[in-house]
PDB file of C-alpha atoms in Angstrom:
ATOM      1  CA  MET O  25     -22.879   5.689   6.960  1.00 47.00           C
ATOM      2  CA  THR O  26     -24.782   8.852   6.051  1.00 48.00           C
ATOM      3  CA  ASP O  27     -26.426  10.412   3.087  1.00 51.00           C
ATOM      4  CA  SER O  28     -25.638  13.962   4.314  1.00 74.00           C
ATOM      5  CA  ILE O  29     -22.570  14.451   2.171  1.00 86.00           C
ATOM      6  CA  ASP O  30     -23.283  16.460  -0.932  1.00 88.00           C
ATOM      7  CA  PRO O  31     -21.410  14.671  -3.795  1.00 87.00           C
ATOM      8  CA  ALA O  32     -21.015  17.902  -5.749  1.00 88.00           C
ATOM      9  CA  ALA O  33     -19.496  19.761  -2.759  1.00 90.00           C
ATOM     10  CA  PHE O  34     -17.246  16.688  -1.983  1.00 90.00           C
ATOM     11  CA  GLU O  35     -16.064  16.567  -5.592  1.00 89.00           C
ATOM     12  CA  ALA O  36     -15.214  20.311  -5.607  1.00 90.00           C
ATOM     13  CA  ARG O  37     -13.407  20.061  -2.216  1.00 91.00           C
ATOM     14  CA  PHE O  38     -11.331  17.046  -3.247  1.00 90.00           C
ATOM     15  CA  ALA O  39     -10.923  17.755  -6.831  1.00 87.00           C
ATOM     16  CA  ASP O  40      -7.196  17.275  -6.892  1.00 82.00           C
ATOM     17  CA  TYR O  41      -7.264  14.051  -5.028  1.00 82.00           C
ATOM     18  CA  LEU O  42     -10.246  12.622  -7.058  1.00 83.00           C
ATOM     19  CA  SER O  43      -8.495  13.538 -10.275  1.00 79.00           C
ATOM     20  CA  HIS O  44      -6.290  10.534  -9.745  1.00 70.00           C
ATOM     21  CA  LEU O  45      -9.214   8.243  -9.495  1.00 69.00           C
ATOM     22  CA  GLY O  46     -10.054   8.140 -13.158  1.00 62.00           C
ATOM     23  CA  GLY O  47     -13.558   9.544 -13.178  1.00 61.00           C
ATOM     24  CA  VAL O  48     -14.674   7.571 -10.190  1.00 69.00           C
ATOM     25  CA  ASP O  49     -18.386   7.717  -9.302  1.00 81.00           C
ATOM     26  CA  VAL O  50     -18.240  10.431  -6.554  1.00 86.00           C
ATOM     27  CA  ALA O  51     -21.797   9.811  -5.361  1.00 87.00           C
ATOM     28  CA  ALA O  52     -20.991   6.193  -4.800  1.00 89.00           C
ATOM     29  CA  LEU O  53     -17.886   7.016  -2.921  1.00 90.00           C
ATOM     30  CA  ALA O  54     -19.613   9.714  -0.835  1.00 90.00           C
ATOM     31  CA  SER O  55     -22.361   7.251   0.034  1.00 90.00           C
ATOM     32  CA  VAL O  56     -19.980   5.066   2.195  1.00 92.00           C
ATOM     33  CA  LEU O  57     -18.222   7.996   3.918  1.00 94.00           C
ATOM     34  CA  GLU O  58     -18.898   8.864   7.466  1.00 94.00           C
ATOM     35  CA  ARG O  59     -19.321  12.645   8.233  1.00 94.00           C
ATOM     36  CA  ARG O  60     -17.601  13.383  11.494  1.00 95.00           C
ATOM     37  CA  PRO O  61     -17.449  16.786  13.194  1.00 95.00           C
ATOM     38  CA  VAL O  62     -14.221  17.366  15.032  1.00 96.00           C
ATOM     39  CA  ARG O  63     -13.084  19.762  17.708  1.00 96.00           C
ATOM     40  CA  SER O  64      -9.827  21.310  18.540  1.00 94.00           C
ATOM     41  CA  GLY O  65      -7.755  18.868  20.475  1.00 94.00           C
ATOM     42  CA  ASP O  66      -9.409  15.784  19.184  1.00 96.00           C
ATOM     43  CA  VAL O  67      -6.910  12.990  18.383  1.00 95.00           C
ATOM     44  CA  LEU O  68      -8.072  11.315  15.205  1.00 95.00           C
ATOM     45  CA  ILE O  69      -5.119   8.974  14.673  1.00 94.00           C
ATOM     46  CA  SER O  70      -2.721   8.093  17.387  1.00 93.00           C
ATOM     47  CA  GLN O  71       0.811   6.894  16.562  1.00 91.00           C
ATOM     48  CA  GLY O  72       1.291   3.216  17.360  1.00 89.00           C
ATOM     49  CA  ALA O  73      -2.414   2.594  17.941  1.00 93.00           C
ATOM     50  CA  PRO O  74      -4.566   0.518  15.456  1.00 93.00           C
ATOM     51  CA  HIS O  75      -5.859   2.702  12.664  1.00 92.00           C
ATOM     52  CA  GLY O  76      -7.927   1.805   9.552  1.00 93.00           C
ATOM     53  CA  GLU O  77      -9.519   4.884   8.007  1.00 94.00           C
ATOM     54  CA  LEU O  78      -8.937   7.292   5.201  1.00 95.00           C
ATOM     55  CA  LEU O  79      -9.739  10.816   6.307  1.00 95.00           C
ATOM     56  CA  PHE O  80     -10.764  13.609   3.931  1.00 95.00           C
ATOM     57  CA  VAL O  81     -10.404  16.968   5.546  1.00 96.00           C
ATOM     58  CA  ASP O  82     -13.552  19.027   4.664  1.00 95.00           C
ATOM     59  CA  SER O  83     -12.701  21.879   7.086  1.00 95.00           C
ATOM     60  CA  GLY O  84     -10.602  22.656  10.017  1.00 95.00           C
ATOM     61  CA  ILE O  85      -6.916  21.994  10.527  1.00 95.00           C
ATOM     62  CA  LEU O  86      -5.191  18.734  11.319  1.00 95.00           C
ATOM     63  CA  ASP O  87      -1.741  18.536  12.751  1.00 94.00           C
ATOM     64  CA  VAL O  88       0.451  15.549  11.970  1.00 92.00           C
ATOM     65  CA  THR O  89       2.813  14.854  14.890  1.00 90.00           C
ATOM     66  CA  VAL O  90       5.622  12.324  15.085  1.00 85.00           C
ATOM     67  CA  ALA O  91       7.383  10.980  18.137  1.00 82.00           C
ATOM     68  CA  ASN O  92      10.249   8.475  18.130  1.00 71.00           C
ATOM     69  CA  ALA O  93      12.714   7.211  20.543  1.00 63.00           C
ATOM     70  CA  SER O  94      15.312   9.761  19.856  1.00 60.00           C
ATOM     71  CA  GLU O  95      13.219  12.928  19.428  1.00 64.00           C
ATOM     72  CA  THR O  96      10.568  14.715  21.383  1.00 74.00           C
ATOM     73  CA  PRO O  97       7.152  14.762  19.541  1.00 79.00           C
ATOM     74  CA  HIS O  98       6.995  17.433  16.899  1.00 80.00           C
ATOM     75  CA  THR O  99       4.502  18.617  14.338  1.00 84.00           C
ATOM     76  CA  VAL O 100       5.640  17.827  10.854  1.00 83.00           C
ATOM     77  CA  ALA O 101       2.654  18.876   8.812  1.00 88.00           C
ATOM     78  CA  SER O 102      -0.592  20.827   9.041  1.00 92.00           C
ATOM     79  CA  LEU O 103      -3.411  19.661   6.910  1.00 94.00           C
ATOM     80  CA  GLU O 104      -6.216  21.892   5.655  1.00 94.00           C
ATOM     81  CA  ALA O 105      -9.371  21.512   3.682  1.00 94.00           C
ATOM     82  CA  GLY O 106      -9.017  19.360   0.712  1.00 93.00           C
ATOM     83  CA  ALA O 107      -6.195  17.179   2.141  1.00 93.00           C
ATOM     84  CA  VAL O 108      -6.435  13.457   2.652  1.00 93.00           C
ATOM     85  CA  VAL O 109      -4.631  11.348   5.171  1.00 92.00           C
ATOM     86  CA  GLY O 110      -4.516   7.672   6.254  1.00 92.00           C
ATOM     87  CA  GLU O 111      -3.842   5.775   3.092  1.00 92.00           C
ATOM     88  CA  VAL O 112      -1.684   3.270   4.910  1.00 92.00           C
ATOM     89  CA  GLY O 113      -4.342   2.401   7.477  1.00 93.00           C
ATOM     90  CA  VAL O 114      -7.177   2.060   5.180  1.00 94.00           C
ATOM     91  CA  LEU O 115      -5.269  -0.300   2.995  1.00 93.00           C
ATOM     92  CA  ALA O 116      -4.039  -2.338   5.946  1.00 91.00           C
ATOM     93  CA  PRO O 117      -5.433  -1.540   9.339  1.00 92.00           C
ATOM     94  CA  GLY O 118      -2.623  -1.504  11.801  1.00 91.00           C
ATOM     95  CA  PRO O 119      -0.402   0.666  13.976  1.00 90.00           C
ATOM     96  CA  ALA O 120      -0.405   4.330  12.774  1.00 91.00           C
ATOM     97  CA  THR O 121       2.907   5.768  11.919  1.00 85.00           C
ATOM     98  CA  ALA O 122       1.977   9.233  13.196  1.00 88.00           C
ATOM     99  CA  THR O 123      -0.534  11.034  15.324  1.00 93.00           C
ATOM    100  CA  VAL O 124      -3.181  13.215  13.628  1.00 94.00           C
ATOM    101  CA  SER O 125      -4.946  15.744  15.839  1.00 95.00           C
ATOM    102  CA  CYS O 126      -7.260  18.716  15.359  1.00 95.00           C
ATOM    103  CA  ALA O 127      -5.739  22.123  15.641  1.00 93.00           C
ATOM    104  CA  GLY O 128      -9.071  23.760  14.734  1.00 88.00           C
ATOM    105  CA  ALA O 129     -12.670  22.616  14.672  1.00 93.00           C
ATOM    106  CA  GLY O 130     -13.912  21.243  11.430  1.00 95.00           C
ATOM    107  CA  VAL O 131     -15.397  18.342   9.659  1.00 95.00           C
ATOM    108  CA  VAL O 132     -13.720  15.230   8.195  1.00 96.00           C
ATOM    109  CA  PHE O 133     -15.192  12.415   6.039  1.00 96.00           C
ATOM    110  CA  ALA O 134     -13.970   9.003   7.129  1.00 96.00           C
ATOM    111  CA  LEU O 135     -13.684   6.022   4.834  1.00 95.00           C
ATOM    112  CA  ARG O 136     -13.333   2.852   6.968  1.00 94.00           C
ATOM    113  CA  SER O 137     -11.387  -0.081   5.517  1.00 91.00           C
ATOM    114  CA  SER O 138     -14.524  -2.176   5.897  1.00 90.00           C
ATOM    115  CA  ALA O 139     -16.549   0.380   3.972  1.00 93.00           C
ATOM    116  CA  LEU O 140     -14.297  -0.259   0.994  1.00 91.00           C
ATOM    117  CA  ASP O 141     -15.551  -3.848   0.972  1.00 89.00           C
ATOM    118  CA  ALA O 142     -19.086  -2.519   1.148  1.00 90.00           C
ATOM    119  CA  LEU O 143     -18.360  -0.282  -1.780  1.00 91.00           C
ATOM    120  CA  TRP O 144     -17.038  -3.143  -3.714  1.00 90.00           C
ATOM    121  CA  SER O 145     -20.191  -5.234  -3.285  1.00 89.00           C
ATOM    122  CA  GLN O 146     -22.366  -2.414  -4.732  1.00 90.00           C
ATOM    123  CA  HIS O 147     -19.936  -0.608  -7.070  1.00 89.00           C
ATOM    124  CA  PRO O 148     -17.066  -2.860  -7.860  1.00 89.00           C
ATOM    125  CA  ALA O 149     -15.540  -0.507 -10.469  1.00 88.00           C
ATOM    126  CA  VAL O 150     -15.476   2.448  -7.970  1.00 88.00           C
ATOM    127  CA  ALA O 151     -13.888   0.443  -5.217  1.00 91.00           C
ATOM    128  CA  SER O 152     -11.327  -1.090  -7.651  1.00 90.00           C
ATOM    129  CA  SER O 153     -10.465   2.410  -9.047  1.00 88.00           C
ATOM    130  CA  LEU O 154     -10.136   3.863  -5.505  1.00 90.00           C
ATOM    131  CA  VAL O 155      -7.907   0.905  -4.272  1.00 92.00           C
ATOM    132  CA  GLN O 156      -5.768   1.084  -7.385  1.00 89.00           C
ATOM    133  CA  ALA O 157      -5.200   4.835  -6.788  1.00 88.00           C
ATOM    134  CA  LEU O 158      -4.376   4.197  -3.127  1.00 91.00           C
ATOM    135  CA  CYS O 159      -1.869   1.635  -4.355  1.00 92.00           C
ATOM    136  CA  GLN O 160      -0.295   4.180  -6.573  1.00 90.00           C
ATOM    137  CA  VAL O 161      -0.072   6.648  -3.655  1.00 89.00           C
ATOM    138  CA  MET O 162       1.648   3.994  -1.553  1.00 91.00           C
ATOM    139  CA  ALA O 163       3.982   3.128  -4.363  1.00 92.00           C
ATOM    140  CA  ARG O 164       5.169   6.705  -4.543  1.00 90.00           C
ATOM    141  CA  ARG O 165       5.637   6.927  -0.798  1.00 88.00           C
ATOM    142  CA  ILE O 166       7.606   3.676  -0.610  1.00 90.00           C
ATOM    143  CA  ARG O 167       9.914   4.848  -3.373  1.00 90.00           C
ATOM    144  CA  SER O 168      10.378   8.126  -1.511  1.00 88.00           C
ATOM    145  CA  VAL O 169      11.151   6.322   1.733  1.00 84.00           C
ATOM    146  CA  GLU O 170      13.446   4.034   0.031  1.00 81.00           C
ATOM    147  CA  GLY O 171      15.236   7.017  -1.289  1.00 81.00           C
ATOM    148  CA  ASP O 172      15.427   8.450   2.241  1.00 78.00           C
ATOM    149  CA  LEU O 173      16.936   5.139   3.432  1.00 77.00           C
ATOM    150  CA  ASP O 174      19.572   5.363   0.714  1.00 76.00           C
ATOM    151  CA  ARG O 175      20.331   8.943   1.754  1.00 76.00           C
ATOM    152  CA  LEU O 176      20.306   8.026   5.421  1.00 74.00           C
ATOM    153  CA  HIS O 177      22.846   5.417   4.705  1.00 71.00           C
ATOM    154  CA  ASP O 178      25.356   8.221   4.069  1.00 67.00           C
ATOM    155  CA  HIS O 179      23.831  11.090   5.957  1.00 63.00           C
ATOM    156  CA  GLU O 180      25.494  12.840   8.820  1.00 48.00           C
ATOM    157  CA  ARG O 181      23.300  13.378  11.958  1.00 48.00           C
ATOM    158  CA  GLY O 182      23.071  17.158  11.380  1.00 51.00           C
ATOM    159  CA  ARG O 183      20.945  16.629   8.341  1.00 55.00           C
ATOM    160  CA  LEU O 184      18.418  14.248   9.874  1.00 55.00           C
ATOM    161  CA  GLY O 185      15.873  16.890  10.888  1.00 57.00           C
ATOM    162  CA  ASP O 186      15.036  17.535   7.243  1.00 62.00           C
ATOM    163  CA  LEU O 187      14.769  13.904   6.611  1.00 61.00           C
ATOM    164  CA  LEU O 188      12.378  13.451   9.515  1.00 63.00           C
ATOM    165  CA  ASN O 189      10.186  16.272   8.248  1.00 63.00           C
ATOM    166  CA  ARG O 190      10.096  14.940   4.705  1.00 64.00           C
ATOM    167  CA  LEU O 191       9.464  11.439   5.840  1.00 62.00           C
ATOM    168  CA  PHE O 192       6.782  11.874   8.480  1.00 61.00           C
ATOM    169  CA  GLY O 193       5.010  14.782   6.882  1.00 55.00           C
ATOM    170  CA  ARG O 194       3.404  12.164   4.625  1.00 48.00           C
ATOM    171  CA  ALA O 195       3.510   9.026   6.831  1.00 45.00           C
ATOM    172  CA  ALA O 196       0.175   8.859   8.637  1.00 46.00           C
TER     173      ALA O 196
ATOM    174  CA  MET W  18       1.255 -27.538  -9.828  1.00 79.00           C
ATOM    175  CA  ASP W  19      -1.620 -27.872 -12.177  1.00 80.00           C
ATOM    176  CA  HIS W  20      -4.507 -25.498 -12.421  1.00 80.00           C
ATOM    177  CA  ALA W  21      -6.692 -27.492 -10.070  1.00 83.00           C
ATOM    178  CA  GLN W  22      -3.983 -27.205  -7.332  1.00 88.00           C
ATOM    179  CA  ILE W  23      -3.638 -23.558  -8.070  1.00 89.00           C
ATOM    180  CA  GLU W  24      -7.329 -23.004  -7.689  1.00 88.00           C
ATOM    181  CA  SER W  25      -7.172 -25.034  -4.455  1.00 89.00           C
ATOM    182  CA  PHE W  26      -4.339 -22.753  -3.203  1.00 91.00           C
ATOM    183  CA  LEU W  27      -6.191 -19.611  -4.193  1.00 90.00           C
ATOM    184  CA  THR W  28      -9.271 -20.840  -2.266  1.00 89.00           C
ATOM    185  CA  GLU W  29      -7.178 -21.022   0.932  1.00 90.00           C
ATOM    186  CA  GLN W  30      -6.007 -17.412   0.661  1.00 87.00           C
ATOM    187  CA  PRO W  31      -7.975 -15.177   2.981  1.00 84.00           C
ATOM    188  CA  TRP W  32      -7.754 -12.276   0.646  1.00 82.00           C
ATOM    189  CA  LEU W  33      -9.566 -14.171  -2.097  1.00 82.00           C
ATOM    190  CA  ARG W  34     -12.289 -15.679  -0.031  1.00 80.00           C
ATOM    191  CA  GLN W  35     -14.723 -12.987  -1.192  1.00 78.00           C
ATOM    192  CA  LEU W  36     -14.324 -14.229  -4.824  1.00 82.00           C
ATOM    193  CA  GLU W  37     -16.806 -16.572  -6.446  1.00 84.00           C
ATOM    194  CA  ALA W  38     -15.357 -19.938  -7.473  1.00 85.00           C
ATOM    195  CA  PHE W  39     -15.561 -19.096 -11.174  1.00 85.00           C
ATOM    196  CA  ASP W  40     -13.635 -15.850 -10.595  1.00 85.00           C
ATOM    197  CA  ARG W  41     -10.868 -17.677  -8.748  1.00 86.00           C
ATOM    198  CA  LYS W  42     -10.764 -20.073 -11.722  1.00 86.00           C
ATOM    199  CA  ALA W  43     -10.329 -17.076 -14.057  1.00 85.00           C
ATOM    200  CA  LEU W  44      -7.568 -15.751 -11.885  1.00 86.00           C
ATOM    201  CA  ALA W  45      -5.834 -19.100 -11.723  1.00 88.00           C
ATOM    202  CA  SER W  46      -5.936 -19.471 -15.434  1.00 87.00           C
ATOM    203  CA  ALA W  47      -4.356 -16.059 -15.883  1.00 88.00           C
ATOM    204  CA  LEU W  48      -1.302 -17.135 -13.761  1.00 91.00           C
ATOM    205  CA  GLN W  49       1.775 -18.469 -15.511  1.00 93.00           C
ATOM    206  CA  ILE W  50       3.542 -21.095 -13.360  1.00 94.00           C
ATOM    207  CA  LYS W  51       7.352 -21.090 -13.052  1.00 96.00           C
ATOM    208  CA  GLU W  52       9.738 -23.019 -10.839  1.00 96.00           C
ATOM    209  CA  PHE W  53      13.017 -21.735  -9.364  1.00 97.00           C
ATOM    210  CA  ALA W  54      15.853 -23.494  -7.709  1.00 98.00           C
ATOM    211  CA  VAL W  55      17.574 -22.491  -4.450  1.00 97.00           C
ATOM    212  CA  GLY W  56      19.724 -19.511  -5.058  1.00 96.00           C
ATOM    213  CA  ASP W  57      17.883 -18.371  -8.255  1.00 97.00           C
ATOM    214  CA  GLU W  58      17.200 -14.686  -8.361  1.00 97.00           C
ATOM    215  CA  ILE W  59      13.434 -14.473  -9.325  1.00 97.00           C
ATOM    216  CA  ILE W  60      13.713 -10.712  -9.453  1.00 96.00           C
ATOM    217  CA  SER W  61      16.823  -8.659 -10.059  1.00 96.00           C
ATOM    218  CA  GLN W  62      17.134  -5.242  -8.469  1.00 95.00           C
ATOM    219  CA  GLY W  63      17.158  -2.697 -11.121  1.00 93.00           C
ATOM    220  CA  ALA W  64      15.558  -4.793 -13.770  1.00 95.00           C
ATOM    221  CA  LYS W  65      12.562  -3.880 -15.847  1.00 94.00           C
ATOM    222  CA  ALA W  66       9.202  -5.207 -14.465  1.00 93.00           C
ATOM    223  CA  HIS W  67       7.059  -7.492 -16.548  1.00 92.00           C
ATOM    224  CA  HIS W  68       5.132  -9.498 -13.838  1.00 94.00           C
ATOM    225  CA  VAL W  69       3.746  -9.457 -10.415  1.00 94.00           C
ATOM    226  CA  TYR W  70       4.308 -12.763  -8.439  1.00 95.00           C
ATOM    227  CA  LEU W  71       2.344 -14.877  -6.165  1.00 94.00           C
ATOM    228  CA  LEU W  72       4.542 -17.324  -4.141  1.00 95.00           C
ATOM    229  CA  LEU W  73       2.801 -20.755  -4.255  1.00 95.00           C
ATOM    230  CA  GLU W  74       5.471 -22.972  -2.845  1.00 95.00           C
ATOM    231  CA  GLY W  75       8.854 -22.536  -1.107  1.00 96.00           C
ATOM    232  CA  SER W  76      10.468 -19.431   0.410  1.00 97.00           C
ATOM    233  CA  VAL W  77      11.812 -16.247  -1.066  1.00 96.00           C
ATOM    234  CA  ARG W  78      14.155 -13.663   0.562  1.00 95.00           C
ATOM    235  CA  VAL W  79      13.814 -10.022  -0.375  1.00 93.00           C
ATOM    236  CA  GLU W  80      17.277  -8.169  -0.540  1.00 93.00           C
ATOM    237  CA  ILE W  81      18.259  -4.696  -1.278  1.00 89.00           C
ATOM    238  CA  GLU W  82      21.773  -3.641  -2.440  1.00 86.00           C
ATOM    239  CA  ARG W  83      23.117  -0.410  -1.089  1.00 77.00           C
ATOM    240  CA  ASP W  84      26.725   0.709  -1.704  1.00 73.00           C
ATOM    241  CA  GLY W  85      27.628  -2.718  -2.810  1.00 78.00           C
ATOM    242  CA  GLU W  86      26.237  -4.394   0.254  1.00 81.00           C
ATOM    243  CA  ARG W  87      23.243  -6.669   0.170  1.00 85.00           C
ATOM    244  CA  GLN W  88      20.810  -6.118   3.014  1.00 83.00           C
ATOM    245  CA  VAL W  89      18.289  -8.831   3.777  1.00 86.00           C
ATOM    246  CA  VAL W  90      14.845  -7.208   4.035  1.00 83.00           C
ATOM    247  CA  ARG W  91      12.631 -10.116   4.936  1.00 84.00           C
ATOM    248  CA  PRO W  92      11.509 -13.561   4.009  1.00 90.00           C
ATOM    249  CA  LEU W  93       8.442 -14.280   2.005  1.00 92.00           C
ATOM    250  CA  GLU W  94       6.086 -17.269   2.679  1.00 92.00           C
ATOM    251  CA  PRO W  95       3.550 -18.983   0.426  1.00 94.00           C
ATOM    252  CA  GLY W  96       0.654 -16.705  -0.240  1.00 91.00           C
ATOM    253  CA  SER W  97       2.804 -13.539  -0.457  1.00 91.00           C
ATOM    254  CA  LEU W  98       2.601 -11.249  -3.349  1.00 92.00           C
ATOM    255  CA  PHE W  99       5.815  -9.657  -4.595  1.00 93.00           C
ATOM    256  CA  GLY W 100       7.152  -7.625  -7.437  1.00 94.00           C
ATOM    257  CA  ILE W 101       4.355  -5.051  -6.953  1.00 92.00           C
ATOM    258  CA  LEU W 102       6.084  -1.621  -6.887  1.00 91.00           C
ATOM    259  CA  ALA W 103       7.675  -1.692 -10.200  1.00 92.00           C
ATOM    260  CA  LEU W 104       4.586  -3.039 -11.832  1.00 90.00           C
ATOM    261  CA  LEU W 105       2.589  -0.155 -10.515  1.00 89.00           C
ATOM    262  CA  ASP W 106       4.979   2.699 -11.211  1.00 90.00           C
ATOM    263  CA  HIS W 107       6.848   1.383 -14.282  1.00 91.00           C
ATOM    264  CA  ARG W 108      10.229   2.029 -12.685  1.00 93.00           C
ATOM    265  CA  PRO W 109      13.054  -0.481 -12.165  1.00 94.00           C
ATOM    266  CA  ARG W 110      12.794  -3.128  -9.531  1.00 94.00           C
ATOM    267  CA  ALA W 111      13.486  -1.809  -6.138  1.00 89.00           C
ATOM    268  CA  ALA W 112      14.818  -5.063  -4.646  1.00 92.00           C
ATOM    269  CA  ALA W 113      16.043  -8.478  -5.500  1.00 95.00           C
ATOM    270  CA  CYS W 114      13.999 -11.697  -4.703  1.00 96.00           C
ATOM    271  CA  VAL W 115      16.024 -14.881  -4.203  1.00 97.00           C
ATOM    272  CA  ALA W 116      14.658 -18.325  -3.802  1.00 97.00           C
ATOM    273  CA  THR W 117      15.943 -19.853  -0.495  1.00 96.00           C
ATOM    274  CA  GLU W 118      14.050 -23.091  -1.078  1.00 96.00           C
ATOM    275  CA  PRO W 119      12.726 -24.677  -4.310  1.00 97.00           C
ATOM    276  CA  VAL W 120      10.046 -22.271  -5.335  1.00 97.00           C
ATOM    277  CA  VAL W 121       6.874 -22.306  -7.422  1.00 96.00           C
ATOM    278  CA  VAL W 122       5.369 -19.015  -8.321  1.00 96.00           C
ATOM    279  CA  GLY W 123       2.374 -17.742 -10.241  1.00 95.00           C
ATOM    280  CA  MET W 124       3.240 -14.873 -12.485  1.00 95.00           C
ATOM    281  CA  LEU W 125       0.660 -12.378 -13.718  1.00 94.00           C
ATOM    282  CA  GLU W 126       1.864 -10.397 -16.671  1.00 93.00           C
ATOM    283  CA  ARG W 127       1.645  -6.631 -16.691  1.00 90.00           C
ATOM    284  CA  SER W 128      -0.871  -6.624 -19.483  1.00 91.00           C
ATOM    285  CA  ALA W 129      -3.025  -9.183 -17.762  1.00 89.00           C
ATOM    286  CA  PHE W 130      -2.869  -7.214 -14.559  1.00 87.00           C
ATOM    287  CA  GLU W 131      -3.845  -3.952 -16.296  1.00 85.00           C
ATOM    288  CA  VAL W 132      -6.782  -5.765 -18.145  1.00 86.00           C
ATOM    289  CA  LEU W 133      -7.826  -7.234 -14.752  1.00 84.00           C
ATOM    290  CA  SER W 134      -7.640  -3.702 -13.196  1.00 82.00           C
ATOM    291  CA  HIS W 135      -9.547  -1.848 -15.800  1.00 81.00           C
ATOM    292  CA  GLN W 136     -12.020  -4.329 -17.096  1.00 82.00           C
ATOM    293  CA  HIS W 137     -12.771  -6.896 -14.377  1.00 85.00           C
ATOM    294  CA  ALA W 138     -13.204  -4.777 -11.232  1.00 85.00           C
ATOM    295  CA  ARG W 139     -15.053  -7.590  -9.468  1.00 85.00           C
ATOM    296  CA  ILE W 140     -11.975  -9.881  -9.661  1.00 86.00           C
ATOM    297  CA  ALA W 141      -9.399  -7.156  -9.554  1.00 88.00           C
ATOM    298  CA  TYR W 142     -10.552  -5.684  -6.216  1.00 91.00           C
ATOM    299  CA  PRO W 143      -9.488  -8.516  -3.820  1.00 89.00           C
ATOM    300  CA  PHE W 144      -6.211  -8.738  -5.667  1.00 88.00           C
ATOM    301  CA  GLN W 145      -5.661  -5.005  -5.364  1.00 91.00           C
ATOM    302  CA  ARG W 146      -6.520  -5.071  -1.686  1.00 92.00           C
ATOM    303  CA  ALA W 147      -3.930  -7.756  -1.227  1.00 90.00           C
ATOM    304  CA  LEU W 148      -1.408  -5.567  -3.238  1.00 92.00           C
ATOM    305  CA  GLY W 149      -2.327  -2.528  -1.046  1.00 93.00           C
ATOM    306  CA  ALA W 150      -1.913  -4.484   2.179  1.00 91.00           C
ATOM    307  CA  GLN W 151       1.553  -5.660   1.049  1.00 90.00           C
ATOM    308  CA  LEU W 152       2.519  -2.023   0.085  1.00 92.00           C
ATOM    309  CA  ALA W 153       1.312  -0.741   3.371  1.00 92.00           C
ATOM    310  CA  ALA W 154       3.344  -3.486   5.172  1.00 89.00           C
ATOM    311  CA  ASP W 155       6.398  -2.479   3.033  1.00 87.00           C
ATOM    312  CA  PHE W 156       5.953   1.142   3.991  1.00 89.00           C
ATOM    313  CA  ARG W 157       5.587   0.476   7.757  1.00 88.00           C
ATOM    314  CA  TRP W 158       8.734  -1.702   7.436  1.00 85.00           C
ATOM    315  CA  ALA W 159      10.740   1.159   5.770  1.00 84.00           C
ATOM    316  CA  VAL W 160       9.470   3.650   8.401  1.00 83.00           C
ATOM    317  CA  ARG W 161      10.686   1.350  11.133  1.00 82.00           C
ATOM    318  CA  GLN W 162      14.038   1.017   9.401  1.00 81.00           C
ATOM    319  CA  ILE W 163      14.312   4.887   9.439  1.00 79.00           C
ATOM    320  CA  GLU W 164      13.377   5.008  13.068  1.00 78.00           C
ATOM    321  CA  HIS W 165      15.979   2.277  14.015  1.00 77.00           C
ATOM    322  CA  ARG W 166      18.590   4.107  12.076  1.00 74.00           C
ATOM    323  CA  LEU W 167      17.746   7.402  13.780  1.00 71.00           C
ATOM    324  CA  VAL W 168      17.920   5.854  17.172  1.00 70.00           C
ATOM    325  CA  ALA W 169      21.296   4.245  16.287  1.00 69.00           C
ATOM    326  CA  VAL W 170      22.923   7.518  15.313  1.00 64.00           C
ATOM    327  CA  SER W 171      21.340   9.587  18.031  1.00 62.00           C
TER     328      SER W 171
END
């Protein structure tokens, strides 16, 4: 953990995301984040490998890449400063559903799943608000994927590329 | 199941081990206990959500109906939470949950869940972590379904 993250700058950078946290204590949240410089080519999350962090993109560009048995790997999203990725892993560490790699040098702030518990022991309301918000994010994604499954039920193969992009663009 | 048995059950759940005994007692007292027979539909797809459920005894099967066909999603074992999605987003139930054995559930009302979430963060957090873990598992399952379907049609 580090105290080098400026809560005011963090709040400004991630204002959109934090607006869903109901006035969460940003300083408390920032206190359990790990500042991590990244370089072009670094792989932060590897599809299929264990993963358990929420990543806040402070600067740089992260590419989200998906490979599956029927397709060659392809980039489905590029994340810039202010983006957040990894909700699935931080809620339940396990195999990642996409690869996230650096397309440009920058800095990410990582929230480990275990750091959430540390946050709870010191700031239970902050940890509770954050997990509640992450659950809301997951609920939206599951509804969206369920909708995709419904559409896939009737879709012809020619329209699956759009489906892949919409699905895996938010899957990591 | 009486409240002492429910407290004992909660004590055995890994996701509640961080709670103090008196917090587990408070959570146990907030649960309404209900029994279901084999074949009973505990949750109906499309219904309005009033509770989240903790499976205390028995086995439950999650099913989703698409185009008139019921697809079995997965079984749930004691300790599983279910009925989460609609409680969080206030939309209709996404799936049906059917008792495949005699079932005992603990039901937490929406209002109690919201009070817990907003006013009792110390107790709410482990519960929310368990909800989040279940949602993440559901998401991974759905992604695998997409992948399998894509492979099948490729």
